[in-house]
Coordinates of C-alpha atoms in Angstrom, one line a residue:
M1 CA -70.1 12.2 36.8
V2 CA -67.9 14.9 37.5
E3 CA -64.9 12.9 38.1
T4 CA -65.7 11.0 34.5
T5 CA -66.0 14.2 33.0
S6 CA -62.4 15.1 34.7
K7 CA -60.5 11.7 34.2
T8 CA -61.0 12.7 30.4
R9 CA -60.4 15.8 30.2
E10 CA -57.0 14.9 31.9
R11 CA -56.9 11.6 29.7
S12 CA -57.4 14.8 26.5
L13 CA -54.8 16.9 28.2
D14 CA -52.4 13.7 27.9
I15 CA -52.7 13.2 24.5
P16 CA -50.5 15.8 22.4
E17 CA -47.7 14.9 25.0
A18 CA -48.6 11.1 23.9
V19 CA -48.5 11.7 20.2
S20 CA -45.5 14.2 20.5
E21 CA -43.3 11.3 22.1
C22 CA -44.7 8.8 19.3
R23 CA -43.4 11.6 16.7
C24 CA -40.1 12.3 18.8
S25 CA -39.5 7.9 18.5
R26 CA -40.8 7.8 14.5
L27 CA -37.8 10.7 14.1
R28 CA -34.8 8.9 16.7
I29 CA -35.6 5.7 14.6
G30 CA -35.8 7.1 10.9
F31 CA -32.4 8.6 11.9
F32 CA -30.7 6.1 13.2
L33 CA -32.0 4.0 9.9
L34 CA -30.7 7.2 8.1
I35 CA -27.5 6.7 9.5
A36 CA -27.0 3.2 9.1
S37 CA -28.1 3.4 5.4
V38 CA -25.3 5.7 4.7
M39 CA -22.6 3.7 6.6
L40 CA -23.3 0.8 4.6
V41 CA -23.4 2.8 1.0
I42 CA -20.4 3.9 2.1
Y43 CA -18.9 0.2 3.5
Y44 CA -20.1 -0.8 -0.2
V45 CA -18.8 1.9 -2.5
N46 CA -15.2 2.1 -0.4
L47 CA -14.7 -1.6 0.9
T48 CA -11.5 -1.5 -1.0
E49 CA -10.0 1.5 0.1
V50 CA -11.5 0.7 3.4
G51 CA -9.5 -2.3 3.6
D52 CA -6.2 -1.0 2.2
L53 CA -6.4 1.9 4.8
W54 CA -6.6 0.1 7.7
S55 CA -3.9 -2.5 6.5
D56 CA -1.8 0.5 6.7
T57 CA -3.1 2.2 9.7
I58 CA -2.4 -1.3 11.9
Q59 CA 1.6 -0.8 9.9
R60 CA 1.9 2.5 11.0
I61 CA 1.1 1.5 14.5
Y62 CA 3.0 -1.8 14.4
N63 CA 6.5 0.8 13.1
T64 CA 5.5 3.5 15.3
T65 CA 4.9 0.9 18.7
Y66 CA 8.4 -1.1 17.5
N67 CA 10.5 1.5 16.7
N68 CA 9.6 3.4 19.6
S69 CA 10.3 0.2 22.1
K70 CA 13.9 0.2 21.3
R71 CA 16.7 2.4 22.2
V72 CA 20.1 4.3 20.2
A73 CA 23.4 2.9 19.1
K74 CA 25.9 3.1 16.8
T75 CA 25.8 6.0 14.1
T76 CA 23.3 7.5 13.1
I77 CA 23.3 8.8 9.4
S78 CA 21.7 12.8 9.5
A79 CA 17.6 12.4 9.1
S80 CA 18.1 16.1 7.0
S81 CA 19.7 14.1 3.9
L82 CA 16.9 11.5 3.1
D83 CA 14.4 13.9 3.9
W84 CA 11.4 11.4 3.4
T85 CA 13.3 8.8 4.2
S86 CA 14.8 10.1 7.5
A87 CA 18.3 7.8 9.0
F88 CA 19.3 5.1 8.7
F89 CA 21.0 3.2 10.5
Q90 CA 24.7 1.4 10.3
V91 CA 24.5 -1.8 12.7
S92 CA 28.2 -4.2 12.9
E93 CA 28.3 -7.1 10.6
I94 CA 25.1 -9.7 11.4
S95 CA 23.9 -8.4 13.7
V96 CA 20.2 -7.3 15.0
S97 CA 20.1 -3.8 16.3
T98 CA 18.4 -3.0 19.3
S99 CA 17.7 0.2 18.5
A100 CA 15.7 3.5 17.3
L101 CA 15.8 7.2 17.8
P102 CA 13.6 8.0 20.3
G103 CA 10.1 9.9 19.2
E104 CA 9.9 9.6 15.7
Q105 CA 5.7 9.7 14.5
C106 CA 5.0 8.2 11.4
T107 CA 2.2 10.5 9.9
P108 CA 1.9 10.4 6.0
E109 CA -0.8 12.1 4.7
T110 CA -2.5 9.3 3.2
T111 CA -2.3 5.8 2.3
Y112 CA -1.0 6.5 -1.3
H113 CA 2.6 8.2 0.3
V114 CA 5.4 6.0 2.2
A115 CA 3.7 4.2 4.5
Y116 CA 5.9 5.7 7.6
P117 CA 8.9 7.4 6.4
C118 CA 10.8 7.0 10.0
V119 CA 14.0 6.2 11.0
Y120 CA 15.0 3.1 9.4
H121 CA 18.1 1.3 10.7
F122 CA 20.2 -2.2 8.8
I123 CA 19.8 -4.8 11.4
I124 CA 21.9 -7.3 9.3
N125 CA 24.1 -5.2 7.3
E126 CA 27.2 -6.6 5.1
S127 CA 28.8 -3.7 5.2
K128 CA 32.7 -4.3 4.4
R129 CA 32.4 -7.1 1.5
C130 CA 32.4 -4.2 -1.4
E131 CA 35.1 -3.1 -0.2
N132 CA 37.0 -6.1 0.3
E133 CA 35.9 -8.1 -2.6
K134 CA 35.6 -5.0 -5.2
P135 CA 33.1 -5.9 -7.7
F136 CA 32.4 -4.5 -11.1
L137 CA 28.4 -5.1 -10.5
V138 CA 25.9 -5.9 -7.2
L139 CA 22.6 -7.8 -8.0
M140 CA 19.9 -6.3 -5.3
V141 CA 16.9 -8.6 -5.1
P142 CA 14.5 -7.5 -2.9
V143 CA 12.6 -10.4 -1.0
A144 CA 10.0 -11.2 1.8
P145 CA 11.6 -12.1 4.7
Y146 CA 9.5 -15.6 4.8
N147 CA 10.6 -16.4 1.7
R148 CA 14.1 -18.7 2.1
E149 CA 13.1 -20.5 -1.6
A150 CA 13.4 -17.5 -3.3
R151 CA 16.6 -16.5 -2.0
D152 CA 17.7 -20.8 -2.5
A153 CA 16.9 -20.3 -6.1
V154 CA 18.6 -17.5 -7.2
R155 CA 21.5 -19.0 -5.1
N156 CA 21.8 -21.9 -6.6
T157 CA 21.0 -20.4 -10.0
W158 CA 22.0 -16.8 -11.6
G159 CA 23.0 -16.2 -8.5
S160 CA 25.8 -18.2 -8.4
E161 CA 27.8 -16.3 -11.1
K162 CA 30.8 -15.3 -8.8
M163 CA 33.5 -14.4 -12.1
V164 CA 31.7 -13.0 -15.7
M165 CA 33.4 -12.1 -18.1
D166 CA 36.6 -11.5 -15.4
K167 CA 34.9 -9.2 -13.6
V168 CA 33.4 -10.2 -9.7
V169 CA 29.4 -10.3 -9.6
R170 CA 27.9 -10.7 -6.0
V171 CA 24.5 -10.6 -5.0
F172 CA 22.6 -9.7 -2.0
F173 CA 19.3 -9.9 -0.3
I174 CA 17.5 -6.5 0.8
L175 CA 14.8 -7.6 3.8
G176 CA 12.6 -5.4 5.5
Q177 CA 11.7 -6.8 9.2
P178 CA 8.9 -9.7 9.3
G179 CA 5.4 -9.3 10.1
P180 CA 4.2 -9.4 14.5
E181 CA 3.2 -13.3 13.5
G182 CA 5.8 -15.4 14.4
R183 CA 8.4 -12.9 14.0
E184 CA 10.8 -14.4 16.3
E185 CA 11.3 -17.2 15.0
L186 CA 11.6 -16.5 11.7
Q187 CA 14.2 -13.7 12.3
Q188 CA 16.5 -16.4 14.1
K189 CA 15.8 -18.5 10.9
I190 CA 16.6 -15.5 8.7
L191 CA 20.1 -15.0 11.5
H192 CA 21.0 -18.5 10.6
E193 CA 21.0 -17.9 6.8
S194 CA 23.1 -14.5 6.6
K195 CA 25.3 -16.5 8.9
E196 CA 25.8 -19.1 6.1
Y197 CA 26.3 -17.0 3.4
H198 CA 26.9 -13.6 4.1
D199 CA 24.3 -12.0 1.3
I200 CA 21.3 -10.4 3.9
I201 CA 20.8 -6.9 4.2
Q202 CA 18.1 -6.5 6.1
S203 CA 15.8 -2.7 7.8
D204 CA 13.5 -2.5 9.6
F205 CA 10.7 -1.6 7.9
L206 CA 7.9 -3.5 7.9
D207 CA 8.5 -5.5 4.7
S208 CA 5.1 -5.4 2.6
Y209 CA 3.5 -4.3 -0.6
K210 CA 2.9 -1.0 0.0
N211 CA 6.3 -0.5 1.3
L212 CA 8.3 -1.6 -1.8
T213 CA 9.0 2.5 -2.4
I214 CA 10.9 2.5 1.5
K215 CA 12.6 -1.1 0.1
T216 CA 13.9 0.1 -2.8
M217 CA 15.3 3.7 -1.2
V218 CA 17.2 1.0 1.9
I219 CA 19.0 -0.7 -1.4
M220 CA 20.0 2.8 -3.0
N221 CA 20.8 4.7 0.5
W222 CA 23.1 1.2 0.9
L223 CA 24.7 1.2 -2.2
T224 CA 25.8 4.6 -1.8
T225 CA 26.7 4.0 1.6
Y226 CA 28.8 1.1 1.2
C227 CA 29.3 0.1 -2.1
Q228 CA 30.7 3.1 -3.6
N229 CA 33.7 0.8 -5.9
A230 CA 31.2 -0.9 -7.9
S231 CA 30.6 -0.2 -11.2
Y232 CA 27.8 -1.0 -12.0
A233 CA 24.0 -2.2 -9.9
M234 CA 20.9 -3.7 -11.0
K235 CA 18.4 -4.0 -9.1
I236 CA 16.4 -7.2 -9.7
D237 CA 13.7 -9.3 -8.5
S238 CA 13.8 -13.1 -7.3
D239 CA 11.3 -14.2 -9.5
M240 CA 13.2 -13.3 -12.1
F241 CA 15.2 -15.4 -14.9
L242 CA 19.0 -13.2 -15.0
N243 CA 21.2 -13.7 -17.7
V244 CA 24.2 -12.3 -16.3
N245 CA 26.6 -12.9 -19.7
V246 CA 24.3 -10.6 -21.5
L247 CA 24.1 -8.6 -19.1
M248 CA 27.9 -7.9 -18.2
N249 CA 28.2 -7.7 -22.3
M250 CA 26.0 -4.7 -22.7
L251 CA 27.4 -3.2 -19.7
L252 CA 31.2 -3.5 -20.6
N253 CA 30.4 -1.2 -23.2
A254 CA 28.0 1.0 -21.3
P255 CA 28.4 4.5 -19.5
R256 CA 29.6 5.0 -16.1
E257 CA 27.6 7.9 -15.2
N258 CA 24.2 9.0 -15.7
Y259 CA 23.4 5.7 -16.8
M260 CA 20.0 3.9 -16.0
T261 CA 17.5 1.1 -18.3
G262 CA 16.0 -1.7 -18.5
L263 CA 12.0 -1.9 -19.9
V264 CA 11.8 1.6 -19.7
A265 CA 7.7 2.5 -20.2
R266 CA 7.5 5.9 -21.6
G267 CA 3.7 7.9 -21.5
A268 CA 2.3 5.5 -19.2
I269 CA -1.1 6.8 -18.1
V270 CA -2.0 7.4 -14.0
L271 CA -4.9 4.4 -13.6
R272 CA -7.6 6.5 -11.9
N273 CA -9.9 3.8 -10.4
P274 CA -9.8 2.8 -6.9
Q275 CA -10.5 -0.5 -7.8
S276 CA -6.7 -1.0 -9.1
K277 CA -3.9 -2.4 -7.3
W278 CA -2.0 1.0 -8.9
F279 CA -4.8 3.9 -8.3
L280 CA -4.0 6.6 -7.6
P281 CA -5.9 9.6 -7.2
K282 CA -5.2 12.9 -8.3
D283 CA -4.5 15.0 -5.5
V284 CA -1.5 12.6 -4.3
F285 CA -0.2 12.5 -8.9
P286 CA -2.6 15.3 -10.5
E287 CA -0.8 14.6 -14.3
D288 CA -2.7 12.3 -16.7
F289 CA 0.6 10.3 -17.6
Y290 CA 3.7 9.3 -16.0
P291 CA 7.4 10.1 -17.1
P292 CA 9.8 7.6 -18.3
Y293 CA 10.4 4.7 -15.6
A294 CA 12.1 1.7 -15.7
L295 CA 9.8 -1.0 -15.0
G296 CA 10.3 -3.1 -11.5
L297 CA 10.8 -6.1 -12.7
G298 CA 15.2 -5.4 -12.8
Y299 CA 16.9 -2.1 -13.9
V300 CA 20.6 -1.4 -14.2
L301 CA 22.6 2.0 -12.9
S302 CA 25.6 2.9 -12.2
M303 CA 26.7 3.7 -9.3
D304 CA 26.4 7.0 -9.5
I305 CA 22.9 7.2 -9.4
P306 CA 21.6 6.8 -6.4
E307 CA 23.0 9.1 -4.9
K308 CA 21.3 11.2 -6.9
L309 CA 18.0 9.4 -6.7
L310 CA 18.2 10.1 -2.7
E311 CA 18.9 14.1 -3.3
G312 CA 16.0 13.5 -5.4
S313 CA 13.4 12.3 -2.7
K314 CA 14.2 14.6 -1.0
H315 CA 12.0 17.0 -3.4
V316 CA 9.5 14.3 -4.7
K317 CA 6.3 13.5 -3.2
P318 CA 6.6 9.5 -2.4
V319 CA 4.2 7.5 -3.9
Y320 CA 4.0 3.6 -3.4
I321 CA 4.3 2.6 -6.9
E322 CA 8.5 2.6 -6.5
D323 CA 9.2 2.1 -10.3
V324 CA 7.2 5.0 -10.9
Y325 CA 8.5 6.9 -8.1
L326 CA 12.3 6.5 -9.1
G327 CA 11.0 8.0 -12.4
L328 CA 10.1 11.5 -10.6
C329 CA 13.3 11.7 -9.1
M330 CA 14.9 11.0 -12.2
R331 CA 13.3 13.8 -13.5
Y332 CA 13.6 15.9 -10.9
M333 CA 17.4 15.3 -11.1
G334 CA 17.2 15.7 -15.8
I335 CA 18.5 12.1 -15.4
H336 CA 17.3 10.8 -19.4
Y337 CA 16.5 6.8 -19.4
T338 CA 19.0 5.0 -21.4
S339 CA 16.1 2.8 -23.9
Q340 CA 18.1 -0.5 -25.6
A341 CA 17.4 -0.7 -29.2
D342 CA 16.7 -4.5 -28.7
Q343 CA 13.4 -4.0 -26.7
S344 CA 13.3 -8.3 -26.0
L345 CA 16.5 -8.4 -23.4
F346 CA 14.0 -7.4 -20.3
N347 CA 10.5 -9.1 -21.0
V348 CA 7.9 -8.2 -18.4
F349 CA 6.0 -11.1 -19.4
P350 CA 7.4 -15.1 -19.0
V351 CA 9.6 -16.1 -22.1
P352 CA 8.5 -19.9 -22.4
Y353 CA 12.3 -21.5 -22.1
N354 CA 13.5 -21.9 -25.6
R355 CA 17.8 -22.5 -25.1
C356 CA 18.1 -20.1 -28.3
R357 CA 16.1 -17.8 -27.5
Y358 CA 17.3 -17.4 -23.8
S359 CA 20.9 -17.2 -24.5
K360 CA 20.1 -13.8 -25.6
L361 CA 18.1 -12.0 -23.7
I362 CA 18.9 -10.3 -20.0
A363 CA 16.2 -11.1 -17.8
T364 CA 12.4 -12.6 -17.9
T365 CA 9.7 -13.4 -15.5
T366 CA 9.0 -16.5 -14.6
H367 CA 5.6 -18.5 -13.9
S368 CA 7.6 -20.1 -11.0
L369 CA 10.7 -20.7 -9.3
Q370 CA 10.5 -24.7 -10.8
E371 CA 10.9 -22.9 -14.7
Q372 CA 13.3 -20.6 -13.3
V373 CA 15.8 -23.5 -12.0
N374 CA 15.2 -25.6 -15.0
S375 CA 16.2 -23.0 -17.2
W376 CA 19.2 -21.7 -16.3
I377 CA 20.3 -25.8 -15.6
D378 CA 19.6 -26.0 -19.5
L379 CA 21.2 -22.9 -20.3
K380 CA 24.1 -24.2 -18.6
K381 CA 24.4 -27.1 -20.6
P382 CA 27.9 -27.7 -23.1
G383 CA 26.7 -26.9 -26.8
P384 CA 25.9 -24.6 -29.1
T385 CA 22.9 -22.2 -28.1
C386 CA 21.5 -21.6 -31.1

């Protein structure tokens, strides 16, 4: 009886400890369930932002690894001269650079800034063409490395216009570096294409949508460095139809300084919806409206503008929306866009093909490369257009 009572007492003494352990277990389970719930909420609310952040993180890792794996060669422009874009690298004609300044780290403050403001180099260049051929107008066409079809479409249409109204016109395609998958094979194809056409300029930043501002500033640097003897330049997308004759007719009467025009947006509202492709948060751009800017589909500039945009870029916080960024640099430099009296010259929405209509516009987006080609072929047929 005594033994039984003793065991009962021992078991009764163990009960508080057991209850305590049970409570701790429930608390742990509750805690983990709370953490899991919070993580799920964050995941579903910020799915798009997480995806963008992950993509940009991968790009930064790739770019840093790629740049740090190379060696310095030839001439380097001072990093202080371009600020956020750092320095650009001069390489011999149609050659692949194996160089970069060591130790450059890419640490942007947010994913809305330029993805990685490092030292960028020209790995394929055409540094003597402007000097030797003395163009009046150069057409700078940003295009993805893999998009040979678009480059050929331009070469076979408006890019084939070499002499317009007795003025020399030249086309250059601006490429970034291909992504890791299939990079070596694609790079070899680009090299062969460059040797055949001598119209490719390639820099070693990673070619992506978020890096369009980098691509645009590479264009401005190239124009400033290698094409100062031209009178005008036009940045135009590869999916555009361009009537070079109407463009030239406009430029023959245009100012030679502080001139930049196109389809100029004024009073454009800043989009704050995180789901938008053009989302900018207030901490990156606090104003509610953008300053005037020329839509990136195609804008024309006198040859003093590129250097001034590079100067402005030293002082303006970069954003990934490239045409907006140029507008910010223009505002900083105190340069006003020139608006066209005829707003139908530049078209952001595809204009249905009409021979008379297309004979009067400068540029319009198209539904397809085939439409671009067909429109150009028809417009070039002999006979009256209207």
